[in-house]
Amino acid sequence: MKNDLVDISLDQLRKGADKDLKKIYEDNRAKFLNFARRYQLPEDDLIDFYQDAYIIFYNNVMSGKLEHLSSSISTYLISIGKHLIFDRMRKNKKSVSEKFDLSRVGDTDEQISSFELEAPELSHEQRLLQQHFKSLGEKCQQLLTLFYYRGLTIQEIMEAENYNSENVVKAAKSRCMKTLKEKIKSNTY
Amino acid sequence: MDKETLLYQYFSNQLTPKEQEAFDALLETDSEFKEQFDFERSVQEVIRDQKSSDLKEKLKGFEREISSGQEEKVVTLKPEASFNSYKKWMIAASIALFMGLGYLGFDNLSGPNYNRLYEENFQNYPNTAYAITRGETDEDTLKREAFVAYETDNINEAISLFKRLKQKEDSETVNFYLAQSYLQANQTQEAITLLDNVIKVNGEFKPQALWYKSLAYLKLKEKDKALVSLNALVEDGRYKKTEATGLVKELD
């Protein structure tokens, strides 16, 4: 019974309706902040950590890295949060003490070991690519998002978006990628 | 399997281990393949970045709503509300206490208010030594249980687990966290003995140990000993230097 309830939230999260996103945000906020306060960081930073952990959790749900919950959402958020906080401490040792060696802190909690936890800053070229991507038609953006962000197969995309056949999806996808490459070459937006 | 299919399998999370091998080999040897992969990987990054910043904006919006909602209807937001009223009571209670103490001239007669200094400064040290749910090996089990108890404020259990762990692994970390647990359980003298061990090792926890040793002596109202270790901490300079300097001034 309990599992049914958590699974519904994952599904809701995937559909991405604002009211569900908000509910999950509100439901887990107090617990997360309560956990994070022990690290004696400024309160505003804690909110930031919560939001970043939420985003990482969301991205891993959307990309299919996390298909089923094996514990509650708050557990995932806290594990990710801990990773982010430790990571920050390691980079900016002042948070705990200037010379405190955090190298032994490293390892991540088990339930998030398959997650993509790093979100590297985009390079200059990637920023440009992002502009070009946003200038694509809506259909192309949607198709590429389903493939590269959601990790859906061609067949799943065909079903989700009512394409007539897999070949149509494949052809549309390579056309979109070709347009993107051309935009980069000519550097027009 | 052709290169295009390999890339397709990769991005739809369907590479078999064998295909993964072929994939990795191509990345090493085939520069055209690598270029195509890097491009598609960049597209993926770019979309994820886009999605992330869209979501971040939404979350900031939720947060604004939460904080503006709090002002209007404090009563309905339970956790925050109960915390606030708890805080109000605490403030009221401590004002009452201070007034009472002031009336008795207590503060002036007995020198520094050690308990207050202790309460103001003591905060238990977070577990930065051990990530709780990694690995399931037997040798880790005891350690994990000990840190779980510590993180969840199950202090008596933490003490007994850390004690057992100490018999197997008499390390700086174990001594430090056992000392932390003793401090929380008001077993101050036991804590000091362990902290002395940690200080003797002269390792990474030394300044933290000095700080907690100072606080422990404050609690025992042993001003001179507190000052000795506070001064050592200021000299060390790695941890809580400002706080230690402040305390030295207040005590002198």
PDB file of N, CA and C in Angstrom, chain B residues 150-217:
ATOM      1  N   TYR B 150      24.764   7.830  16.105  1.00  0.00           N
ATOM      2  CA  TYR B 150      25.258   9.184  16.379  1.00  0.00           C
ATOM      3  C   TYR B 150      24.451  10.230  15.616  1.00  0.00           C
ATOM      4  N   GLU B 151      24.225   9.960  14.335  1.00  0.00           N
ATOM      5  CA  GLU B 151      23.491  10.944  13.519  1.00  0.00           C
ATOM      6  C   GLU B 151      22.048  11.090  13.947  1.00  0.00           C
ATOM      7  N   THR B 152      21.483  10.024  14.474  1.00  0.00           N
ATOM      8  CA  THR B 152      20.074  10.103  14.850  1.00  0.00           C
ATOM      9  C   THR B 152      19.913  10.448  16.331  1.00  0.00           C
ATOM     10  N   ASP B 153      21.008  10.935  16.934  1.00  0.00           N
ATOM     11  CA  ASP B 153      20.972  11.361  18.333  1.00  0.00           C
ATOM     12  C   ASP B 153      20.581  10.265  19.306  1.00  0.00           C
ATOM     13  N   ASN B 154      20.921   9.052  18.969  1.00  0.00           N
ATOM     14  CA  ASN B 154      20.682   7.922  19.854  1.00  0.00           C
ATOM     15  C   ASN B 154      21.935   7.723  20.697  1.00  0.00           C
ATOM     16  N   ILE B 155      22.112   8.606  21.655  1.00  0.00           N
ATOM     17  CA  ILE B 155      23.440   8.768  22.217  1.00  0.00           C
ATOM     18  C   ILE B 155      23.929   7.567  23.023  1.00  0.00           C
ATOM     19  N   ASN B 156      23.053   6.999  23.844  1.00  0.00           N
ATOM     20  CA  ASN B 156      23.518   5.858  24.638  1.00  0.00           C
ATOM     21  C   ASN B 156      23.950   4.696  23.762  1.00  0.00           C
ATOM     22  N   GLU B 157      23.182   4.486  22.700  1.00  0.00           N
ATOM     23  CA  GLU B 157      23.555   3.424  21.785  1.00  0.00           C
ATOM     24  C   GLU B 157      24.861   3.767  21.073  1.00  0.00           C
ATOM     25  N   ALA B 158      24.996   5.028  20.681  1.00  0.00           N
ATOM     26  CA  ALA B 158      26.229   5.450  20.011  1.00  0.00           C
ATOM     27  C   ALA B 158      27.429   5.177  20.914  1.00  0.00           C
ATOM     28  N   ILE B 159      27.285   5.504  22.199  1.00  0.00           N
ATOM     29  CA  ILE B 159      28.403   5.288  23.127  1.00  0.00           C
ATOM     30  C   ILE B 159      28.798   3.814  23.167  1.00  0.00           C
ATOM     31  N   SER B 160      27.790   2.936  23.305  1.00  0.00           N
ATOM     32  CA  SER B 160      28.177   1.528  23.440  1.00  0.00           C
ATOM     33  C   SER B 160      28.757   0.985  22.133  1.00  0.00           C
ATOM     34  N   LEU B 161      28.239   1.468  20.998  1.00  0.00           N
ATOM     35  CA  LEU B 161      28.786   1.004  19.718  1.00  0.00           C
ATOM     36  C   LEU B 161      30.196   1.541  19.468  1.00  0.00           C
ATOM     37  N   PHE B 162      30.387   2.820  19.750  1.00  0.00           N
ATOM     38  CA  PHE B 162      31.730   3.381  19.550  1.00  0.00           C
ATOM     39  C   PHE B 162      32.742   2.713  20.489  1.00  0.00           C
ATOM     40  N   LYS B 163      32.298   2.357  21.689  1.00  0.00           N
ATOM     41  CA  LYS B 163      33.198   1.683  22.623  1.00  0.00           C
ATOM     42  C   LYS B 163      33.650   0.334  22.053  1.00  0.00           C
ATOM     43  N   ARG B 164      32.675  -0.406  21.482  1.00  0.00           N
ATOM     44  CA  ARG B 164      33.031  -1.691  20.877  1.00  0.00           C
ATOM     45  C   ARG B 164      33.970  -1.484  19.697  1.00  0.00           C
ATOM     46  N   LEU B 165      33.667  -0.452  18.912  1.00  0.00           N
ATOM     47  CA  LEU B 165      34.477  -0.155  17.743  1.00  0.00           C
ATOM     48  C   LEU B 165      35.908   0.207  18.153  1.00  0.00           C
ATOM     49  N   LYS B 166      36.012   0.911  19.262  1.00  0.00           N
ATOM     50  CA  LYS B 166      37.320   1.356  19.764  1.00  0.00           C
ATOM     51  C   LYS B 166      38.223   0.163  20.085  1.00  0.00           C
ATOM     52  N   GLN B 167      37.600  -0.926  20.525  1.00  0.00           N
ATOM     53  CA  GLN B 167      38.419  -2.102  20.837  1.00  0.00           C
ATOM     54  C   GLN B 167      39.038  -2.699  19.582  1.00  0.00           C
ATOM     55  N   LYS B 168      38.316  -2.525  18.448  1.00  0.00           N
ATOM     56  CA  LYS B 168      38.855  -3.054  17.199  1.00  0.00           C
ATOM     57  C   LYS B 168      39.743  -2.045  16.490  1.00  0.00           C
ATOM     58  N   GLU B 169      39.374  -0.790  16.650  1.00  0.00           N
ATOM     59  CA  GLU B 169      40.032   0.248  15.854  1.00  0.00           C
ATOM     60  C   GLU B 169      40.206   1.476  16.732  1.00  0.00           C
ATOM     61  N   ASP B 170      41.345   1.545  17.423  1.00  0.00           N
ATOM     62  CA  ASP B 170      41.546   2.638  18.373  1.00  0.00           C
ATOM     63  C   ASP B 170      42.061   3.869  17.632  1.00  0.00           C
ATOM     64  N   SER B 171      41.225   4.409  16.737  1.00  0.00           N
ATOM     65  CA  SER B 171      41.713   5.476  15.863  1.00  0.00           C
ATOM     66  C   SER B 171      41.306   6.854  16.362  1.00  0.00           C
ATOM     67  N   GLU B 172      41.903   7.837  15.762  1.00  0.00           N
ATOM     68  CA  GLU B 172      41.590   9.227  16.059  1.00  0.00           C
ATOM     69  C   GLU B 172      40.097   9.498  15.884  1.00  0.00           C
ATOM     70  N   THR B 173      39.555   9.045  14.749  1.00  0.00           N
ATOM     71  CA  THR B 173      38.152   9.300  14.449  1.00  0.00           C
ATOM     72  C   THR B 173      37.232   8.684  15.495  1.00  0.00           C
ATOM     73  N   VAL B 174      37.483   7.413  15.812  1.00  0.00           N
ATOM     74  CA  VAL B 174      36.609   6.734  16.769  1.00  0.00           C
ATOM     75  C   VAL B 174      36.675   7.426  18.128  1.00  0.00           C
ATOM     76  N   ASN B 175      37.877   7.761  18.570  1.00  0.00           N
ATOM     77  CA  ASN B 175      38.006   8.461  19.849  1.00  0.00           C
ATOM     78  C   ASN B 175      37.272   9.799  19.830  1.00  0.00           C
ATOM     79  N   PHE B 176      37.398  10.506  18.722  1.00  0.00           N
ATOM     80  CA  PHE B 176      36.769  11.823  18.634  1.00  0.00           C
ATOM     81  C   PHE B 176      35.250  11.721  18.719  1.00  0.00           C
ATOM     82  N   TYR B 177      34.687  10.772  17.958  1.00  0.00           N
ATOM     83  CA  TYR B 177      33.222  10.685  17.962  1.00  0.00           C
ATOM     84  C   TYR B 177      32.682  10.045  19.243  1.00  0.00           C
ATOM     85  N   LEU B 178      33.478   9.175  19.867  1.00  0.00           N
ATOM     86  CA  LEU B 178      33.059   8.659  21.176  1.00  0.00           C
ATOM     87  C   LEU B 178      33.049   9.808  22.187  1.00  0.00           C
ATOM     88  N   ALA B 179      34.068  10.663  22.102  1.00  0.00           N
ATOM     89  CA  ALA B 179      34.121  11.823  22.987  1.00  0.00           C
ATOM     90  C   ALA B 179      32.908  12.728  22.768  1.00  0.00           C
ATOM     91  N   GLN B 180      32.564  12.939  21.490  1.00  0.00           N
ATOM     92  CA  GLN B 180      31.371  13.726  21.169  1.00  0.00           C
ATOM     93  C   GLN B 180      30.131  13.148  21.847  1.00  0.00           C
ATOM     94  N   SER B 181      30.025  11.820  21.771  1.00  0.00           N
ATOM     95  CA  SER B 181      28.844  11.180  22.349  1.00  0.00           C
ATOM     96  C   SER B 181      28.837  11.356  23.866  1.00  0.00           C
ATOM     97  N   TYR B 182      30.008  11.200  24.494  1.00  0.00           N
ATOM     98  CA  TYR B 182      30.097  11.409  25.947  1.00  0.00           C
ATOM     99  C   TYR B 182      29.690  12.828  26.320  1.00  0.00           C
ATOM    100  N   LEU B 183      30.144  13.796  25.539  1.00  0.00           N
ATOM    101  CA  LEU B 183      29.788  15.185  25.840  1.00  0.00           C
ATOM    102  C   LEU B 183      28.280  15.367  25.838  1.00  0.00           C
ATOM    103  N   GLN B 184      27.642  14.758  24.850  1.00  0.00           N
ATOM    104  CA  GLN B 184      26.189  14.914  24.776  1.00  0.00           C
ATOM    105  C   GLN B 184      25.488  14.197  25.911  1.00  0.00           C
ATOM    106  N   ALA B 185      26.125  13.158  26.419  1.00  0.00           N
ATOM    107  CA  ALA B 185      25.513  12.412  27.505  1.00  0.00           C
ATOM    108  C   ALA B 185      25.936  12.971  28.868  1.00  0.00           C
ATOM    109  N   ASN B 186      26.595  14.131  28.850  1.00  0.00           N
ATOM    110  CA  ASN B 186      27.078  14.762  30.081  1.00  0.00           C
ATOM    111  C   ASN B 186      28.087  13.914  30.840  1.00  0.00           C
ATOM    112  N   GLN B 187      28.791  13.035  30.153  1.00  0.00           N
ATOM    113  CA  GLN B 187      29.876  12.301  30.798  1.00  0.00           C
ATOM    114  C   GLN B 187      31.173  13.031  30.452  1.00  0.00           C
ATOM    115  N   THR B 188      31.310  14.204  31.080  1.00  0.00           N
ATOM    116  CA  THR B 188      32.316  15.148  30.636  1.00  0.00           C
ATOM    117  C   THR B 188      33.746  14.645  30.852  1.00  0.00           C
ATOM    118  N   GLN B 189      33.970  14.043  32.024  1.00  0.00           N
ATOM    119  CA  GLN B 189      35.329  13.604  32.332  1.00  0.00           C
ATOM    120  C   GLN B 189      35.817  12.533  31.341  1.00  0.00           C
ATOM    121  N   GLU B 190      34.925  11.600  31.011  1.00  0.00           N
ATOM    122  CA  GLU B 190      35.275  10.566  30.035  1.00  0.00           C
ATOM    123  C   GLU B 190      35.633  11.209  28.690  1.00  0.00           C
ATOM    124  N   ALA B 191      34.846  12.233  28.332  1.00  0.00           N
ATOM    125  CA  ALA B 191      35.088  12.911  27.064  1.00  0.00           C
ATOM    126  C   ALA B 191      36.476  13.542  27.052  1.00  0.00           C
ATOM    127  N   ILE B 192      36.826  14.179  28.159  1.00  0.00           N
ATOM    128  CA  ILE B 192      38.125  14.867  28.209  1.00  0.00           C
ATOM    129  C   ILE B 192      39.279  13.883  28.018  1.00  0.00           C
ATOM    130  N   THR B 193      39.200  12.739  28.679  1.00  0.00           N
ATOM    131  CA  THR B 193      40.262  11.738  28.537  1.00  0.00           C
ATOM    132  C   THR B 193      40.473  11.364  27.061  1.00  0.00           C
ATOM    133  N   LEU B 194      39.346  11.119  26.375  1.00  0.00           N
ATOM    134  CA  LEU B 194      39.452  10.734  24.963  1.00  0.00           C
ATOM    135  C   LEU B 194      39.979  11.873  24.100  1.00  0.00           C
ATOM    136  N   LEU B 195      39.492  13.084  24.395  1.00  0.00           N
ATOM    137  CA  LEU B 195      39.936  14.235  23.602  1.00  0.00           C
ATOM    138  C   LEU B 195      41.447  14.417  23.770  1.00  0.00           C
ATOM    139  N   ASP B 196      41.942  14.167  24.985  1.00  0.00           N
ATOM    140  CA  ASP B 196      43.390  14.239  25.194  1.00  0.00           C
ATOM    141  C   ASP B 196      44.128  13.254  24.296  1.00  0.00           C
ATOM    142  N   ASN B 197      43.555  12.048  24.170  1.00  0.00           N
ATOM    143  CA  ASN B 197      44.154  11.070  23.247  1.00  0.00           C
ATOM    144  C   ASN B 197      44.231  11.621  21.831  1.00  0.00           C
ATOM    145  N   VAL B 198      43.105  12.210  21.400  1.00  0.00           N
ATOM    146  CA  VAL B 198      43.058  12.744  20.037  1.00  0.00           C
ATOM    147  C   VAL B 198      44.095  13.844  19.861  1.00  0.00           C
ATOM    148  N   ILE B 199      44.206  14.718  20.867  1.00  0.00           N
ATOM    149  CA  ILE B 199      45.155  15.835  20.769  1.00  0.00           C
ATOM    150  C   ILE B 199      46.591  15.297  20.679  1.00  0.00           C
ATOM    151  N   LYS B 200      46.849  14.242  21.451  1.00  0.00           N
ATOM    152  CA  LYS B 200      48.198  13.664  21.467  1.00  0.00           C
ATOM    153  C   LYS B 200      48.617  13.154  20.077  1.00  0.00           C
ATOM    154  N   VAL B 201      47.651  12.578  19.355  1.00  0.00           N
ATOM    155  CA  VAL B 201      47.953  12.053  18.018  1.00  0.00           C
ATOM    156  C   VAL B 201      48.416  13.171  17.089  1.00  0.00           C
ATOM    157  N   ASN B 202      47.951  14.386  17.396  1.00  0.00           N
ATOM    158  CA  ASN B 202      48.367  15.543  16.614  1.00  0.00           C
ATOM    159  C   ASN B 202      47.974  15.427  15.141  1.00  0.00           C
ATOM    160  N   GLY B 203      46.785  14.881  14.886  1.00  0.00           N
ATOM    161  CA  GLY B 203      46.326  14.696  13.512  1.00  0.00           C
ATOM    162  C   GLY B 203      45.313  15.746  13.113  1.00  0.00           C
ATOM    163  N   GLU B 204      44.433  15.364  12.177  1.00  0.00           N
ATOM    164  CA  GLU B 204      43.525  16.357  11.608  1.00  0.00           C
ATOM    165  C   GLU B 204      42.419  16.800  12.567  1.00  0.00           C
ATOM    166  N   PHE B 205      42.103  15.976  13.561  1.00  0.00           N
ATOM    167  CA  PHE B 205      41.035  16.354  14.481  1.00  0.00           C
ATOM    168  C   PHE B 205      41.551  17.132  15.693  1.00  0.00           C
ATOM    169  N   LYS B 206      42.864  17.413  15.700  1.00  0.00           N
ATOM    170  CA  LYS B 206      43.428  18.045  16.890  1.00  0.00           C
ATOM    171  C   LYS B 206      42.728  19.366  17.255  1.00  0.00           C
ATOM    172  N   PRO B 207      42.593  20.311  16.292  1.00  0.00           N
ATOM    173  CA  PRO B 207      41.969  21.571  16.692  1.00  0.00           C
ATOM    174  C   PRO B 207      40.524  21.392  17.170  1.00  0.00           C
ATOM    175  N   GLN B 208      39.771  20.514  16.504  1.00  0.00           N
ATOM    176  CA  GLN B 208      38.398  20.256  16.945  1.00  0.00           C
ATOM    177  C   GLN B 208      38.405  19.713  18.367  1.00  0.00           C
ATOM    178  N   ALA B 209      39.355  18.800  18.643  1.00  0.00           N
ATOM    179  CA  ALA B 209      39.433  18.205  19.975  1.00  0.00           C
ATOM    180  C   ALA B 209      39.764  19.267  21.018  1.00  0.00           C
ATOM    181  N   LEU B 210      40.660  20.197  20.667  1.00  0.00           N
ATOM    182  CA  LEU B 210      40.993  21.284  21.599  1.00  0.00           C
ATOM    183  C   LEU B 210      39.759  22.122  21.923  1.00  0.00           C
ATOM    184  N   TRP B 211      38.984  22.402  20.895  1.00  0.00           N
ATOM    185  CA  TRP B 211      37.784  23.213  21.081  1.00  0.00           C
ATOM    186  C   TRP B 211      36.814  22.529  22.044  1.00  0.00           C
ATOM    187  N   TYR B 212      36.574  21.237  21.805  1.00  0.00           N
ATOM    188  CA  TYR B 212      35.597  20.551  22.650  1.00  0.00           C
ATOM    189  C   TYR B 212      36.150  20.321  24.053  1.00  0.00           C
ATOM    190  N   LYS B 213      37.462  20.184  24.155  1.00  0.00           N
ATOM    191  CA  LYS B 213      38.061  20.042  25.482  1.00  0.00           C
ATOM    192  C   LYS B 213      37.866  21.348  26.276  1.00  0.00           C
ATOM    193  N   SER B 214      38.050  22.475  25.582  1.00  0.00           N
ATOM    194  CA  SER B 214      37.828  23.754  26.251  1.00  0.00           C
ATOM    195  C   SER B 214      36.394  23.848  26.766  1.00  0.00           C
ATOM    196  N   LEU B 215      35.461  23.465  25.908  1.00  0.00           N
ATOM    197  CA  LEU B 215      34.055  23.542  26.310  1.00  0.00           C
ATOM    198  C   LEU B 215      33.776  22.610  27.492  1.00  0.00           C
ATOM    199  N   ALA B 216      34.400  21.431  27.452  1.00  0.00           N
ATOM    200  CA  ALA B 216      34.192  20.474  28.537  1.00  0.00           C
ATOM    201  C   ALA B 216      34.673  21.065  29.860  1.00  0.00           C
ATOM    202  N   TYR B 217      35.842  21.721  29.834  1.00  0.00           N
ATOM    203  CA  TYR B 217      36.322  22.339  31.074  1.00  0.00           C
ATOM    204  C   TYR B 217      35.437  23.500  31.509  1.00  0.00           C
TER     205      TYR B 217
END
